[in-house]
Amino acid sequence: WRLRQSFLARCPSCMANLVRHMCDFTCNPKQSNFMKVIATEEVDPKDDGANEATTVAPKEYITQIDIHITGQYMNGTFESCNQVSVPSTGQLALDMMCGEWGASRCSASKWFFYMGDAEGNPFVPFQISYIAHGSPNETVDGFLPLDPRIVPCYEKLDKNTPACSCVDCERSCPKPPPAPAPPQPFVIYNLDGYAVVMFVVFVVCSGLFLIGACFCHSSNSSGSSGAKLLVDGGDTLPSDLRSHVGRRLAGGLSNSGDLGTDREDSPLQSKRSSATWDGEQELRPHPSGPEGGELDDNESGYFELLGAKTEVALEHFFTVWGTTCAKHPWLVLLGGLVFIVTMGMGIHFLRVTTNPVELWASPYSRSRVEREYFDSNFEPFYRIEQIIIKAENMSNVMHNTSNGVIEFGPVFNRQFLLDVFDLQQQIKKIVAPAGGNSNETIALKDICFAPLSSDLTGPVKTEDCVVQSLWGYFSDDLDTFDEEEEDPQGFEVNYLDKLVRCFGNYYHPDCLAPYGGPIDPAIALGGIPQPKTADEKPKYTEASAVILTFLVRNYHDKQKLRSALAWETEYVAFMKNWTRANMSIAFTSERSIEDELARESQSDVSTILVS
């Protein structure tokens, strides 16, 4: 009892739930209703060191019992205890109280089985077999089940005892505010409201236009100076019109010799003779006639006159300009060359900005000022080299466990993970020349972020570098990855079970990476399905991508970044040439954005120079 208390006392509800059934089968006056003695053993008191001179009858001891208990109690007790942690070890309490299954594969039945297993649990005095009943009224072999009261971990045990903390009971954590309801769409009679409004506007505007076109049409009166003269081919012209027609014909014949040809003396002349219908012909006085000028002025508007004057002015200007350039060609070419060279001298002072911070953040913005202060006093955050890998043409992995079949995404395929490990190891071996006249090389260990290394531990080794990868759960060791065993129920336990356990508690000592810290599955995996509710846990087993993240030291002094930049150059070149048939790979480095900006800027400079 004391041992259990040392693990579970930090969650009062859990501890009280577990102890109740122990007290009941030990001291309950009605224990014969739910407890059955299966086996006993007689022990001679002499074997216990009793005085041989005295005659004492042998004592009978219980060696095996059955406890009839409700499944509701077993499940409720398990739910109240399965998240209780032991901070001193970095593990969950059930990692040490559920035998070989650990917290990741433990269940209510497995936990109670282990608590009563005299053979596998050295702290059990005799065999206790828990027989679960479906309901409190269900009898098995004439026994009614024990059904103690259950207090959930998020409720107070009593008015003087608080509920379990958020660390040990997720449901005790403060609830986030509910997400706001999505905005309702704008509808009119179950139709898209915006479409209905635009349709009404279109109909109204179209109607107004048609009404204006039909009822507000204006036409020239027959008495105006620009009236049409319709001449019937079979009638005799009046005498006052004959003079107009004569002048029209005379003017036309004197210029073109063609009765149907008009002469335009001005760009404002826009109306010409044209044939009409039913043998009628529209005739108008020629501009050269005595009434032509007055007729054109009356018919021409302000903008037509302005356009004509502008055309004449432009024609005159370009005529003079062209004539001058034609008379002095060498002077014009020399002057143009001098002007272009003079205007282009500013390119000597051009500085191409490739730093995204300088490019997209104002030097006086609050974020820029605070970042500069932080970087100059504490150094910038580390540089990130990241690779995102998806599986191609691979099916999901089905793993049969004692808790049922678990379906894993294709990225958990054994061969796929081995290829990921091969890529990870090759990246660790990348070396880059130091530059200059030196023959030294730069490796990952020379630039990586290694938080647990110090002068006392000696030079930084590659395994000291922070690498966020699934292989950290296996200490980057193939032998650990290939370990397989069989659990008490006959199911195979392999690398998939190790992943499930580490997803549940990545601070477990067996799950720490070689650098000495944890591997967060939210960083080592990608494409994780989004939880539907705030209480739902992420389903890491359904991830669709594996992510490798290498952390590199960063400095505010750019001169200290030369080694990192050189290594990143080799890393980018290596990744461009690395392929696998079963993988789809995307990668990035800290210098990727600046490299792309520099490439685009250089191409723009050449374009500007050519222009």
Coordinates of C-alpha atoms in Angstrom, one line a residue:
W1 CA 0.0 0.0 0.0
R2 CA 2.8 2.4 0.9
L3 CA 4.5 1.7 -2.5
R4 CA 1.3 2.5 -4.4
Q5 CA 0.9 5.6 -2.3
S6 CA 4.3 6.9 -3.3
F7 CA 3.2 6.7 -6.9
L8 CA -0.4 7.8 -6.8
A9 CA -0.8 10.0 -3.7
R10 CA -0.4 13.2 -5.9
C11 CA -3.9 12.4 -7.3
P12 CA -6.2 11.8 -4.3
S13 CA -9.2 10.6 -6.3
C14 CA -7.1 7.9 -8.0
M15 CA -5.6 6.7 -4.8
A16 CA -8.9 6.6 -3.0
N17 CA -10.6 4.6 -5.8
L18 CA -7.8 2.0 -5.9
V19 CA -7.6 1.5 -2.1
R20 CA -11.4 1.1 -1.7
H21 CA -11.5 -2.4 -3.2
M22 CA -8.4 -3.5 -1.2
C23 CA -10.1 -2.4 2.0
D24 CA -13.3 -4.2 1.0
F25 CA -11.8 -7.6 0.3
T26 CA -9.7 -7.3 3.4
C27 CA -12.1 -6.0 6.0
N28 CA -15.6 -6.0 4.5
P29 CA -18.0 -8.1 6.7
K30 CA -19.8 -9.2 3.5
Q31 CA -16.7 -10.3 1.6
S32 CA -18.1 -13.8 1.2
N33 CA -20.6 -12.3 -1.3
F34 CA -17.9 -11.3 -3.8
M35 CA -14.7 -13.2 -2.8
K36 CA -14.1 -16.9 -3.3
V37 CA -11.2 -18.8 -1.9
I38 CA -9.7 -21.0 -4.6
A39 CA -6.7 -22.5 -2.8
T40 CA -5.2 -22.8 0.6
E41 CA -2.1 -24.2 2.1
E42 CA -1.3 -25.6 5.5
V43 CA 1.9 -24.5 7.1
D44 CA 3.5 -26.2 10.1
P45 CA 4.4 -23.6 12.8
K46 CA 7.7 -25.3 13.3
D47 CA 8.7 -24.2 9.8
D48 CA 8.1 -20.6 11.0
G49 CA 10.5 -21.0 13.9
A50 CA 8.0 -22.1 16.6
N51 CA 9.2 -23.9 19.7
E52 CA 9.4 -27.6 18.9
A53 CA 8.5 -28.5 22.5
T54 CA 5.1 -27.1 22.1
T55 CA 2.4 -28.8 20.1
V56 CA 0.6 -26.4 17.7
A57 CA -1.8 -27.5 15.0
P58 CA -0.8 -26.6 11.5
K59 CA -2.2 -23.3 10.2
E60 CA -4.1 -22.9 7.0
Y61 CA -3.2 -19.9 4.7
I62 CA -5.0 -18.7 1.6
T63 CA -2.9 -18.9 -1.5
Q64 CA -5.4 -18.0 -4.2
I65 CA -8.7 -16.1 -4.3
D66 CA -11.1 -14.8 -6.9
I67 CA -12.5 -11.2 -6.5
H68 CA -15.8 -10.6 -8.3
I69 CA -15.9 -6.9 -9.2
T70 CA -17.7 -4.7 -11.7
G71 CA -16.1 -3.7 -14.9
Q72 CA -17.4 -0.2 -14.3
Y73 CA -15.3 0.0 -11.2
M74 CA -12.2 -1.3 -12.9
N75 CA -12.5 1.1 -15.8
G76 CA -13.3 4.0 -13.6
T77 CA -10.3 3.4 -11.4
F78 CA -8.1 3.0 -14.5
E79 CA -9.4 6.2 -16.1
S80 CA -8.7 8.2 -12.9
C81 CA -5.1 6.9 -12.6
N82 CA -3.8 6.4 -16.2
Q83 CA -2.4 10.0 -16.5
V84 CA -0.8 10.2 -13.0
S85 CA 2.9 11.0 -13.5
V86 CA 6.0 10.4 -11.3
P87 CA 8.1 13.5 -11.8
S88 CA 11.2 12.0 -10.1
T89 CA 11.4 9.4 -12.9
G90 CA 9.9 11.3 -15.8
Q91 CA 7.4 8.4 -16.2
L92 CA 3.8 7.7 -15.7
A93 CA 2.8 5.7 -12.6
L94 CA 1.4 2.9 -14.8
D95 CA 4.8 2.5 -16.4
M96 CA 5.8 0.9 -13.1
M97 CA 2.5 -0.5 -12.0
C98 CA 1.4 -2.3 -15.2
G99 CA 4.2 -4.8 -15.7
E100 CA 5.5 -5.4 -19.2
W101 CA 2.8 -3.5 -20.8
G102 CA 3.8 -0.1 -19.4
A103 CA 1.5 2.9 -19.6
S104 CA 1.2 2.9 -23.4
R105 CA -0.3 -0.6 -23.7
C106 CA -2.0 -0.8 -20.3
S107 CA -5.7 -1.2 -19.9
A108 CA -8.0 -1.7 -16.9
S109 CA -8.0 -5.5 -17.2
K110 CA -4.2 -5.7 -17.7
W111 CA -3.6 -3.4 -14.7
F112 CA -5.8 -5.4 -12.3
F113 CA -4.3 -8.6 -13.7
Y114 CA -0.8 -7.4 -12.9
M115 CA -1.8 -6.3 -9.4
G116 CA -3.0 -9.8 -8.6
D117 CA -0.3 -11.8 -10.5
A118 CA 1.7 -13.5 -7.7
E119 CA 4.1 -15.0 -10.2
G120 CA 4.9 -11.9 -12.2
N121 CA 4.6 -9.2 -9.5
P122 CA 6.9 -9.7 -6.5
F123 CA 4.8 -7.4 -4.3
V124 CA 1.7 -9.6 -4.5
P125 CA 1.5 -12.0 -1.4
F126 CA -0.8 -14.5 -3.1
Q127 CA -2.7 -15.0 -6.4
I128 CA -5.7 -12.6 -6.8
S129 CA -7.8 -13.2 -9.9
Y130 CA -10.2 -10.3 -10.7
I131 CA -13.4 -11.5 -12.4
A132 CA -15.2 -8.6 -14.0
H133 CA -19.0 -8.4 -14.1
G134 CA -21.0 -6.5 -16.6
S135 CA -23.3 -4.9 -14.0
P136 CA -23.7 -4.8 -10.2
N137 CA -26.6 -7.2 -10.3
E138 CA -25.0 -9.8 -12.5
T139 CA -24.1 -13.0 -10.7
V140 CA -21.3 -15.5 -11.6
D141 CA -21.2 -18.8 -9.7
G142 CA -23.6 -17.3 -7.1
F143 CA -21.3 -14.3 -6.4
L144 CA -22.4 -10.6 -6.6
P145 CA -19.7 -8.2 -7.7
L146 CA -18.1 -5.6 -5.5
D147 CA -19.0 -2.2 -6.8
P148 CA -17.2 0.6 -4.8
R149 CA -17.9 4.2 -5.4
I150 CA -15.8 5.9 -8.1
V151 CA -14.7 9.6 -7.9
P152 CA -13.4 10.9 -11.3
C153 CA -10.0 12.5 -11.1
Y154 CA -11.4 16.0 -12.0
E155 CA -13.8 16.0 -9.0
K156 CA -13.0 16.7 -5.4
L157 CA -12.8 13.6 -3.1
D158 CA -14.4 15.6 -0.4
K159 CA -14.7 19.3 0.7
N160 CA -11.2 19.2 2.2
T161 CA -9.4 17.3 -0.6
P162 CA -8.9 18.9 -4.0
A163 CA -9.2 17.2 -7.3
C164 CA -6.2 15.9 -9.2
S165 CA -4.0 18.5 -10.8
C166 CA -4.0 19.3 -14.6
V167 CA -0.7 17.4 -14.9
D168 CA -2.2 14.2 -13.6
C169 CA -5.7 14.6 -15.0
E170 CA -6.3 16.2 -18.4
R171 CA -10.0 16.9 -17.6
S172 CA -8.9 19.1 -14.6
C173 CA -7.2 21.5 -17.0
P174 CA -9.1 24.8 -17.7
K175 CA -11.3 24.5 -20.7
P176 CA -10.6 26.8 -23.7
P177 CA -13.5 29.0 -24.7
P178 CA -15.7 27.5 -27.4
A179 CA -14.9 28.4 -30.9
P180 CA -17.1 31.0 -32.4
A181 CA -19.9 29.8 -34.6
P182 CA -19.0 30.1 -38.3
P183 CA -20.7 33.2 -40.0
Q184 CA -24.0 32.4 -41.6
P185 CA -24.1 32.9 -45.4
F186 CA -26.1 35.7 -46.8
V187 CA -29.1 34.1 -48.5
I188 CA -32.4 35.4 -50.0
Y189 CA -35.1 32.7 -50.3
N190 CA -32.4 30.0 -50.0
L191 CA -30.4 31.6 -52.9
D192 CA -27.0 33.3 -52.7
G193 CA -27.9 36.8 -51.5
Y194 CA -25.1 38.5 -53.4
A195 CA -26.1 36.9 -56.7
V196 CA -29.7 37.9 -56.1
V197 CA -28.7 41.5 -55.4
M198 CA -26.5 41.7 -58.5
F199 CA -29.2 40.2 -60.6
V200 CA -31.7 42.8 -59.4
V201 CA -29.2 45.6 -60.0
F202 CA -28.6 44.3 -63.5
V203 CA -32.3 44.1 -64.4
V204 CA -33.0 47.7 -63.0
C205 CA -30.0 49.2 -64.9
S206 CA -30.8 47.4 -68.1
G207 CA -34.5 48.5 -67.8
L208 CA -33.5 52.2 -67.3
F209 CA -31.1 52.0 -70.3
L210 CA -33.8 50.5 -72.6
I211 CA -36.4 53.1 -71.4
G212 CA -33.9 55.9 -72.1
A213 CA -33.1 54.5 -75.5
C214 CA -36.7 54.2 -76.5
F215 CA -38.3 57.4 -75.1
C216 CA -35.4 59.9 -75.0
H217 CA -34.1 59.6 -78.6
S218 CA -33.3 62.9 -80.3
S219 CA -33.2 63.5 -84.1
N220 CA -32.3 66.5 -86.3
S221 CA -35.2 68.6 -87.5
S222 CA -35.9 69.1 -91.2
G223 CA -35.4 72.9 -90.9
S224 CA -31.8 72.7 -89.6
S225 CA -28.8 73.6 -91.6
G226 CA -27.7 69.9 -91.6
A227 CA -31.1 68.6 -92.8
K228 CA -31.1 65.6 -95.1
L229 CA -32.1 66.1 -98.7
L230 CA -33.9 63.0 -99.9
V231 CA -34.3 63.0 -103.6
D232 CA -36.7 60.6 -105.3
G233 CA -35.2 59.3 -108.5
G234 CA -38.5 59.7 -110.4
D235 CA -39.5 63.2 -109.3
T236 CA -38.4 66.6 -110.5
L237 CA -36.2 68.6 -108.1
P238 CA -37.5 72.0 -106.9
S239 CA -35.7 74.9 -108.3
D240 CA -34.2 76.0 -104.9
L241 CA -32.6 72.5 -104.5
R242 CA -31.2 72.4 -108.0
S243 CA -28.6 75.0 -107.2
H244 CA -27.4 72.9 -104.2
V245 CA -27.2 69.8 -106.2
G246 CA -25.5 71.6 -109.1
R247 CA -22.8 73.0 -106.8
R248 CA -22.4 69.5 -105.2
L249 CA -22.0 67.8 -108.6
A250 CA -19.8 70.5 -109.9
G251 CA -17.5 70.4 -106.9
G252 CA -17.4 66.6 -107.1
L253 CA -16.6 66.5 -110.8
S254 CA -14.0 69.1 -110.6
N255 CA -12.0 67.1 -108.0
S256 CA -12.5 63.5 -108.8
G257 CA -14.7 63.2 -111.8
D258 CA -16.9 60.8 -109.9
L259 CA -20.4 61.8 -108.9
G260 CA -20.3 59.5 -105.8
T261 CA -17.0 60.8 -104.4
D262 CA -16.6 63.3 -101.6
R263 CA -13.6 65.4 -101.0
E264 CA -12.3 66.0 -97.4
D265 CA -10.4 69.2 -96.9
S266 CA -10.5 68.9 -93.1
P267 CA -10.1 66.0 -90.6
L268 CA -13.4 67.3 -89.1
Q269 CA -15.2 66.2 -92.3
S270 CA -17.0 63.1 -91.0
K271 CA -20.2 62.8 -93.1
R272 CA -20.1 61.5 -96.6
S273 CA -22.7 60.8 -99.2
S274 CA -24.2 57.4 -98.8
A275 CA -26.8 55.4 -100.5
T276 CA -30.2 55.1 -98.9
W277 CA -33.1 52.7 -99.4
D278 CA -35.7 52.4 -102.1
G279 CA -33.7 54.3 -104.7
E280 CA -33.4 57.4 -102.6
Q281 CA -30.1 59.2 -102.3
E282 CA -28.8 61.5 -99.5
L283 CA -27.2 64.6 -100.9
R284 CA -25.4 67.4 -99.0
P285 CA -23.6 70.5 -100.1
H286 CA -19.8 70.1 -100.7
P287 CA -17.6 71.9 -98.2
S288 CA -16.1 74.0 -101.0
G289 CA -19.5 75.5 -101.7
P290 CA -20.6 78.8 -100.2
E291 CA -22.5 77.0 -97.4
G292 CA -20.0 74.2 -96.7
G293 CA -18.0 76.0 -94.0
E294 CA -21.0 77.1 -92.1
L295 CA -22.5 73.6 -92.4
D296 CA -19.3 71.9 -91.0
D297 CA -19.0 74.3 -88.1
N298 CA -22.5 73.8 -87.1
E299 CA -22.2 70.0 -87.2
S300 CA -18.7 69.7 -85.5
G301 CA -18.6 69.6 -81.7
Y302 CA -16.0 71.1 -79.3
F303 CA -14.1 67.9 -78.9
E304 CA -13.8 67.3 -82.6
L305 CA -12.3 70.8 -83.1
L306 CA -10.0 70.2 -80.1
G307 CA -8.9 66.9 -81.6
A308 CA -8.2 68.5 -85.0
K309 CA -6.1 71.2 -83.5
T310 CA -4.1 68.7 -81.4
E311 CA -3.5 66.5 -84.4
V312 CA -2.1 69.5 -86.3
A313 CA 0.1 70.6 -83.4
L314 CA 1.6 67.1 -83.0
E315 CA 2.1 66.7 -86.7
H316 CA 4.0 70.0 -86.8
F317 CA 6.1 69.1 -83.7
F318 CA 7.2 65.7 -84.9
T319 CA 7.9 67.1 -88.4
V320 CA 10.3 69.6 -86.9
W321 CA 11.8 67.0 -84.5
G322 CA 12.4 64.4 -87.3
T323 CA 13.9 67.0 -89.6
T324 CA 16.3 68.2 -86.9
C325 CA 17.5 64.6 -86.0
A326 CA 17.9 63.8 -89.7
K327 CA 20.1 66.9 -90.2
H328 CA 22.4 66.2 -87.2
P329 CA 22.5 62.3 -86.7
W330 CA 25.9 62.0 -85.0
L331 CA 25.1 64.8 -82.5
V332 CA 21.8 63.1 -81.6
L333 CA 23.4 59.7 -81.1
L334 CA 26.3 61.1 -79.0
G335 CA 23.9 63.1 -76.8
G336 CA 21.7 60.1 -76.2
L337 CA 24.7 57.9 -75.3
V338 CA 25.9 60.5 -72.8
F339 CA 22.5 60.9 -71.2
I340 CA 22.1 57.1 -70.8
V341 CA 25.5 56.6 -69.3
T342 CA 25.0 59.6 -66.9
M343 CA 21.6 58.2 -65.7
G344 CA 23.1 54.7 -65.3
M345 CA 25.9 55.8 -63.0
G346 CA 23.7 55.2 -60.0
I347 CA 23.8 51.5 -60.4
H348 CA 27.3 51.6 -59.0
F349 CA 25.7 52.3 -55.6
L350 CA 23.0 49.6 -55.9
R351 CA 22.9 47.2 -52.9
V352 CA 20.7 44.1 -53.4
T353 CA 18.9 43.3 -50.1
T354 CA 18.4 39.6 -49.6
N355 CA 17.9 39.5 -45.8
P356 CA 14.1 38.8 -45.4
V357 CA 14.0 40.7 -42.1
E358 CA 15.5 43.9 -43.7
L359 CA 13.3 43.4 -46.8
W360 CA 9.9 43.0 -45.1
A361 CA 10.2 44.7 -41.7
S362 CA 10.7 48.4 -41.2
P363 CA 13.8 49.3 -39.2
Y364 CA 11.6 51.3 -36.8
S365 CA 8.8 48.7 -36.3
R366 CA 8.3 47.4 -32.8
S367 CA 9.0 43.8 -33.8
R368 CA 12.2 44.7 -35.5
V369 CA 13.5 46.8 -32.6
E370 CA 12.7 44.1 -30.1
R371 CA 14.2 41.4 -32.2
E372 CA 17.4 43.4 -32.6
Y373 CA 17.6 43.9 -28.8
F374 CA 17.0 40.2 -28.1
D375 CA 19.5 39.1 -30.7
S376 CA 22.2 41.5 -29.6
N377 CA 21.9 40.5 -26.0
F378 CA 21.0 36.8 -26.1
E379 CA 21.9 35.7 -29.6
P380 CA 19.3 34.7 -32.2
F381 CA 17.3 31.5 -32.2
Y382 CA 19.0 28.5 -33.8
R383 CA 19.1 27.9 -37.5
I384 CA 16.9 25.2 -38.8
E385 CA 17.6 22.6 -41.6
Q386 CA 14.5 20.6 -42.2
I387 CA 13.4 17.7 -44.5
I388 CA 9.8 16.6 -45.0
I389 CA 9.4 13.1 -46.3
K390 CA 6.2 11.4 -47.5
A391 CA 5.8 7.8 -48.5
E392 CA 4.9 7.0 -52.1
N393 CA 3.0 3.9 -53.3
M394 CA 2.9 2.4 -49.8
S395 CA -0.1 1.1 -47.9
N396 CA -1.0 1.5 -44.2
V397 CA 0.7 -0.7 -41.6
M398 CA -1.6 -2.9 -39.5
H399 CA -0.3 -3.9 -36.1
N400 CA -2.1 -6.5 -34.0
T401 CA -1.8 -5.8 -30.2
S402 CA -3.3 -7.0 -27.0
N403 CA -5.5 -3.8 -27.2
G404 CA -6.7 -4.6 -30.7
V405 CA -5.5 -3.8 -34.1
I406 CA -3.7 -0.4 -34.5
E407 CA -3.5 1.1 -38.0
F408 CA -0.4 3.1 -38.7
G409 CA 0.2 5.4 -41.7
P410 CA 2.5 4.3 -44.6
V411 CA 5.4 6.4 -43.2
F412 CA 5.7 3.8 -40.4
N413 CA 6.6 1.1 -42.8
R414 CA 9.8 -0.7 -41.7
Q415 CA 11.7 -0.2 -44.9
F416 CA 10.6 3.4 -45.2
L417 CA 11.9 4.2 -41.8
L418 CA 15.2 2.4 -42.6
D419 CA 15.6 4.6 -45.7
V420 CA 14.9 7.7 -43.5
F421 CA 17.6 6.5 -41.1
D422 CA 20.0 6.1 -44.1
L423 CA 19.3 9.7 -45.2
Q424 CA 19.7 11.0 -41.6
Q425 CA 23.1 9.3 -41.2
Q426 CA 24.4 10.6 -44.6
I427 CA 23.4 14.2 -43.7
K428 CA 25.4 13.8 -40.4
K429 CA 28.4 12.9 -42.5
I430 CA 28.3 16.0 -44.8
V431 CA 31.5 18.0 -44.6
A432 CA 32.2 21.4 -46.3
P433 CA 35.5 23.2 -47.0
A434 CA 36.3 25.9 -44.5
G435 CA 37.3 28.2 -47.4
G436 CA 40.3 30.5 -47.9
N437 CA 43.7 28.8 -47.9
S438 CA 42.8 26.4 -45.1
N439 CA 42.5 22.7 -45.7
E440 CA 40.1 22.3 -42.8
T441 CA 36.6 21.0 -43.2
I442 CA 33.4 21.8 -41.4
A443 CA 31.1 19.0 -40.2
L444 CA 27.7 19.1 -38.5
K445 CA 29.3 18.7 -35.0
D446 CA 31.2 21.9 -35.6
I447 CA 28.1 24.1 -36.1
C448 CA 25.2 22.2 -34.5
F449 CA 23.2 23.1 -31.4
A450 CA 24.3 20.8 -28.6
P451 CA 22.7 22.1 -25.4
L452 CA 24.0 19.4 -23.0
S453 CA 27.7 19.6 -24.1
S454 CA 30.2 21.7 -22.3
D455 CA 33.9 22.1 -21.7
L456 CA 33.6 19.4 -19.0
T457 CA 32.2 16.8 -21.5
G458 CA 34.9 17.5 -24.1
P459 CA 34.6 18.3 -27.8
V460 CA 31.1 18.2 -29.3
K461 CA 30.3 14.8 -30.9
T462 CA 27.8 14.3 -33.7
E463 CA 25.5 12.4 -31.4
D464 CA 25.4 15.5 -29.1
C465 CA 23.6 17.5 -31.8
V466 CA 19.9 18.1 -31.5
V467 CA 18.2 16.2 -34.2
Q468 CA 14.4 15.9 -34.0
S469 CA 13.7 12.5 -35.7
L470 CA 11.7 9.4 -35.0
W471 CA 15.0 7.5 -34.8
G472 CA 15.7 9.4 -31.6
Y473 CA 13.3 7.1 -29.8
F474 CA 15.6 4.2 -30.8
S475 CA 18.8 6.1 -29.9
D476 CA 19.7 6.1 -33.6
D477 CA 20.5 2.4 -33.1
L478 CA 19.4 -0.3 -35.6
D479 CA 19.6 -3.1 -33.0
T480 CA 17.2 -1.3 -30.7
F481 CA 14.9 -0.7 -33.7
D482 CA 14.9 -4.4 -34.6
E483 CA 14.2 -5.7 -31.1
E484 CA 11.1 -7.9 -30.9
E485 CA 9.5 -9.8 -28.0
E486 CA 6.2 -11.4 -27.0
D487 CA 3.9 -10.0 -24.4
P488 CA 2.2 -12.3 -21.8
Q489 CA -0.8 -12.6 -24.0
G490 CA 1.2 -13.8 -27.0
F491 CA 1.2 -10.7 -29.1
E492 CA 4.4 -9.5 -30.9
V493 CA 5.9 -6.3 -29.4
N494 CA 8.2 -4.4 -31.9
Y495 CA 9.2 -1.0 -33.0
L496 CA 5.6 0.1 -33.5
D497 CA 4.8 -0.5 -29.8
K498 CA 7.9 1.5 -28.9
L499 CA 6.6 4.4 -31.0
V500 CA 3.2 4.3 -29.4
R501 CA 4.7 4.4 -25.9
C502 CA 7.0 7.3 -26.8
F503 CA 4.1 9.2 -28.4
G504 CA 2.3 9.0 -25.1
N505 CA 5.3 10.1 -23.0
Y506 CA 8.2 11.3 -24.9
Y507 CA 10.0 12.3 -21.7
H508 CA 10.2 8.6 -20.7
P509 CA 13.9 7.7 -20.1
D510 CA 13.7 5.0 -22.8
C511 CA 12.5 7.5 -25.4
L512 CA 15.1 10.2 -25.0
A513 CA 17.2 11.0 -28.0
P514 CA 21.0 10.6 -28.1
Y515 CA 21.5 14.3 -27.4
G516 CA 19.8 13.7 -24.0
G517 CA 16.5 15.4 -24.6
P518 CA 13.0 14.5 -25.9
I519 CA 11.7 14.1 -29.4
D520 CA 8.4 15.9 -29.7
P521 CA 6.2 13.8 -32.1
A522 CA 4.4 17.0 -33.3
I523 CA 7.8 18.1 -34.7
A524 CA 9.1 14.7 -35.9
L525 CA 5.8 14.0 -37.8
G526 CA 3.7 15.9 -40.3
G527 CA 0.3 15.6 -41.8
I528 CA -1.2 14.7 -38.4
P529 CA -5.1 14.7 -38.5
Q530 CA -6.5 17.8 -36.8
P531 CA -8.3 16.9 -33.5
K532 CA -12.1 17.5 -33.9
T533 CA -12.4 18.7 -30.3
A534 CA -10.2 20.4 -27.8
D535 CA -10.2 17.3 -25.6
E536 CA -9.2 14.9 -28.4
K537 CA -5.6 13.9 -28.5
P538 CA -3.6 14.0 -31.7
K539 CA -3.5 10.8 -33.7
Y540 CA 0.2 10.6 -34.3
T541 CA -0.1 7.0 -35.7
E542 CA -2.1 8.4 -38.7
A543 CA 0.7 10.9 -39.7
S544 CA 1.4 11.1 -43.4
A545 CA 5.0 12.5 -43.3
V546 CA 8.2 12.1 -41.4
I547 CA 10.2 15.2 -40.6
L548 CA 14.0 15.5 -39.9
T549 CA 15.0 18.7 -38.2
F550 CA 18.7 19.6 -37.6
L551 CA 19.4 22.6 -35.3
V552 CA 22.4 24.8 -36.0
R553 CA 23.8 27.5 -33.8
N554 CA 23.0 31.1 -34.8
Y555 CA 24.9 34.3 -34.1
H556 CA 24.1 38.0 -34.2
D557 CA 27.6 38.6 -35.6
K558 CA 27.3 37.6 -39.3
Q559 CA 31.0 36.9 -39.5
K560 CA 30.6 33.9 -37.2
L561 CA 28.0 32.4 -39.6
R562 CA 30.5 31.6 -42.3
S563 CA 30.9 28.0 -41.2
A564 CA 27.2 27.4 -41.0
L565 CA 26.6 29.0 -44.4
A566 CA 29.4 26.8 -46.0
W567 CA 27.9 23.6 -44.5
E568 CA 24.4 24.6 -45.5
T569 CA 25.6 25.1 -49.1
E570 CA 26.9 21.5 -49.2
Y571 CA 23.7 20.3 -47.5
V572 CA 21.5 21.9 -50.2
A573 CA 23.7 20.4 -53.0
F574 CA 23.4 17.0 -51.4
M575 CA 19.7 17.1 -51.0
K576 CA 19.1 18.2 -54.6
N577 CA 20.8 14.9 -55.7
W578 CA 19.3 12.5 -53.2
T579 CA 16.3 10.5 -54.3
R580 CA 14.4 7.3 -53.4
A581 CA 11.7 5.6 -55.4
N582 CA 9.4 5.3 -52.3
M583 CA 9.8 8.8 -51.1
S584 CA 8.6 12.3 -51.9
I585 CA 11.0 14.8 -50.4
A586 CA 10.9 18.5 -49.7
F587 CA 13.7 20.3 -47.9
T588 CA 14.7 23.7 -46.7
S589 CA 17.7 25.4 -45.0
E590 CA 18.0 28.6 -43.1
R591 CA 19.7 30.2 -46.0
S592 CA 17.1 29.0 -48.6
I593 CA 15.1 32.3 -48.5
E594 CA 18.1 34.5 -48.9
D595 CA 19.5 32.3 -51.7
E596 CA 16.2 32.6 -53.6
L597 CA 16.0 36.3 -53.0
A598 CA 19.6 36.7 -54.2
R599 CA 18.9 34.6 -57.3
E600 CA 15.8 36.6 -58.2
S601 CA 17.5 39.9 -57.6
Q602 CA 20.5 39.0 -59.8
S603 CA 18.2 38.0 -62.6
D604 CA 16.3 41.3 -62.2
V605 CA 19.6 43.3 -62.3
S606 CA 20.5 41.8 -65.7
T607 CA 17.0 42.5 -67.0
I608 CA 17.3 46.2 -65.9
L609 CA 20.7 46.6 -67.4
V610 CA 19.5 45.2 -70.8
S611 CA 16.5 47.5 -70.6

